[in-house]
Amino acid sequence: MEEIAAPIPPAELTVTSPEQMRQLGRRLAKLLRAGDLVLLSGELGAGKTTLTRGLGEGLGVRGAVTSPTFVIARVHPSLGDGPPLVHVDAYRLGGGLDEMEDLDLDVSLPESVIVVEWGEGKVEELTDDRLHVVIHRAVGDTTDEVRHVTLTGIGERWAAVDLSVLSA
Ligand SMILES: Nc1ncnc2c1ncn2[C@@H]1O[C@H](COP(=O)(O)OP(=O)(O)OP(=O)(O)O)[C@@H](O)[C@H]1O
Ligand SMILES: [Mg+2]
C-alpha cells in the first residue's frame, strides 16, 4: 500500500527588522529553483518587496529589486548559472493570467523563479505548485518593525520541503 505522508505544516516566523526580512529572503532563495512560483501577500508596506530584495540577493541576480512603479514585471538575470528572478507587481494587473502572458517578458517562466506581489486570485493558474508567503503587521501597529510571516507550500513540489529550516 502506498504511504501517504502528512503534509508539512506552514512555517510561522517573526521578523523584527527590514534587514531580517532581507535575510529571510536570502535563506528562502536557497530553497528555490527554476519553475517555482512564490506568491507574496500582505498589506501596503508589509515588506513584500523587502523580502524579494533578499531573494534577489540570495539567488545572485543582477540589479537591485525595487518597487516597480511603471512596470508590472521586471526580469533580473542570474549573475551565475542560476535561474533568473521575475518580479511581478500584480497590483495593477486587473485581468490576471492572460495579461501576465501578454506581458511578453522575453523569459521562459518554467526556467525562472517567479515572485508575485498582489497576485492572489490572479496567477494561481500558472502552476499547481506554489509557495504562499503571507506577511502581517501586528494589528493596529504602523510604527513597529515586527512582522509575522507564514509560509505555506502548496502542491507536490513543496510536499516534502521542510520550511521550518527558515526559522533557524
Ligand atoms: N520587519 C520588517 N520587514 C520588512 N519591512 C519592514 C520591516 N519593518 C519595517 N519595514 C519597512 O516597511 C516598508 C516595507 O516596504 P515594502 O516596499 O517592502 O512593502 P511592500 O509589501 O512591498 O508594499 P507594497 O504593497 O506597497 O508593494 C519599508 O519601508 C521597510 O523599511
Ligand atoms: Mg512592494
PDB file of N, CA and C and ligand atoms in Angstrom, residues 40 43-50 52-53 66-68 87-89 117-118, ligand 2:
ATOM      1  N   LEU A  40       3.334  36.462  -2.826  1.00  0.00           N
ATOM      2  CA  LEU A  40       3.515  37.277  -1.623  1.00  0.00           C
ATOM      3  C   LEU A  40       2.254  38.069  -1.305  1.00  0.00           C
ATOM      4  N   GLU A  43      -0.469  43.597   3.334  1.00  0.00           N
ATOM      5  CA  GLU A  43      -0.950  44.939   3.022  1.00  0.00           C
ATOM      6  C   GLU A  43       0.189  45.829   2.489  1.00  0.00           C
ATOM      7  N   LEU A  44      -0.182  47.026   2.082  1.00  0.00           N
ATOM      8  CA  LEU A  44       0.805  48.017   1.619  1.00  0.00           C
ATOM      9  C   LEU A  44       1.878  48.207   2.687  1.00  0.00           C
ATOM     10  N   GLY A  45       3.126  48.125   2.283  1.00  0.00           N
ATOM     11  CA  GLY A  45       4.212  48.352   3.229  1.00  0.00           C
ATOM     12  C   GLY A  45       4.475  47.199   4.177  1.00  0.00           C
ATOM     13  N   ALA A  46       3.898  46.045   3.889  1.00  0.00           N
ATOM     14  CA  ALA A  46       4.108  44.891   4.774  1.00  0.00           C
ATOM     15  C   ALA A  46       5.561  44.413   4.720  1.00  0.00           C
ATOM     16  N   GLY A  47       6.158  44.498   3.550  1.00  0.00           N
ATOM     17  CA  GLY A  47       7.541  44.060   3.404  1.00  0.00           C
ATOM     18  C   GLY A  47       7.742  43.068   2.270  1.00  0.00           C
ATOM     19  N   LYS A  48       6.802  43.017   1.337  1.00  0.00           N
ATOM     20  CA  LYS A  48       6.879  42.062   0.230  1.00  0.00           C
ATOM     21  C   LYS A  48       8.092  42.343  -0.659  1.00  0.00           C
ATOM     22  N   THR A  49       8.276  43.627  -0.987  1.00  0.00           N
ATOM     23  CA  THR A  49       9.411  43.972  -1.846  1.00  0.00           C
ATOM     24  C   THR A  49      10.732  43.792  -1.091  1.00  0.00           C
ATOM     25  N   THR A  50      10.711  44.096   0.192  1.00  0.00           N
ATOM     26  CA  THR A  50      11.915  43.918   1.014  1.00  0.00           C
ATOM     27  C   THR A  50      12.333  42.443   1.027  1.00  0.00           C
ATOM     28  N   THR A  52      11.588  40.269  -1.281  1.00  0.00           N
ATOM     29  CA  THR A  52      12.011  39.950  -2.644  1.00  0.00           C
ATOM     30  C   THR A  52      13.448  40.423  -2.900  1.00  0.00           C
ATOM     31  N   ARG A  53      13.802  41.565  -2.285  1.00  0.00           N
ATOM     32  CA  ARG A  53      15.172  42.073  -2.410  1.00  0.00           C
ATOM     33  C   ARG A  53      16.160  41.024  -1.890  1.00  0.00           C
ATOM     34  N   THR A  66      13.432  46.554  -6.734  1.00  0.00           N
ATOM     35  CA  THR A  66      12.755  47.751  -6.248  1.00  0.00           C
ATOM     36  C   THR A  66      11.254  47.597  -6.478  1.00  0.00           C
ATOM     37  N   SER A  67      10.490  48.557  -5.972  1.00  0.00           N
ATOM     38  CA  SER A  67       9.052  48.557  -6.247  1.00  0.00           C
ATOM     39  C   SER A  67       8.854  49.119  -7.633  1.00  0.00           C
ATOM     40  N   PRO A  68       8.390  48.309  -8.544  1.00  0.00           N
ATOM     41  CA  PRO A  68       8.203  48.838  -9.894  1.00  0.00           C
ATOM     42  C   PRO A  68       7.002  49.772  -9.930  1.00  0.00           C
ATOM     43  N   HIS A  87      10.181  39.372 -11.104  1.00  0.00           N
ATOM     44  CA  HIS A  87       9.481  40.043 -10.010  1.00  0.00           C
ATOM     45  C   HIS A  87       8.261  40.762 -10.577  1.00  0.00           C
ATOM     46  N   VAL A  88       7.098  40.297 -10.167  1.00  0.00           N
ATOM     47  CA  VAL A  88       5.848  40.841 -10.694  1.00  0.00           C
ATOM     48  C   VAL A  88       5.119  41.603  -9.595  1.00  0.00           C
ATOM     49  N   ASP A  89       4.673  42.809  -9.909  1.00  0.00           N
ATOM     50  CA  ASP A  89       3.799  43.540  -9.015  1.00  0.00           C
ATOM     51  C   ASP A  89       2.430  43.569  -9.677  1.00  0.00           C
ATOM     52  N   GLU A 117       3.891  39.909  -6.188  1.00  0.00           N
ATOM     53  CA  GLU A 117       3.208  40.659  -5.138  1.00  0.00           C
ATOM     54  C   GLU A 117       1.786  40.921  -5.599  1.00  0.00           C
ATOM     55  N   TRP A 118       0.846  40.879  -4.698  1.00  0.00           N
ATOM     56  CA  TRP A 118      -0.560  41.150  -5.009  1.00  0.00           C
ATOM     57  C   TRP A 118      -1.102  40.180  -6.053  1.00  0.00           C
TER      58      TRP A 118
HETATM   59 MG    MG B   2       6.055  46.052  -2.966  1.00  0.00          MG
END
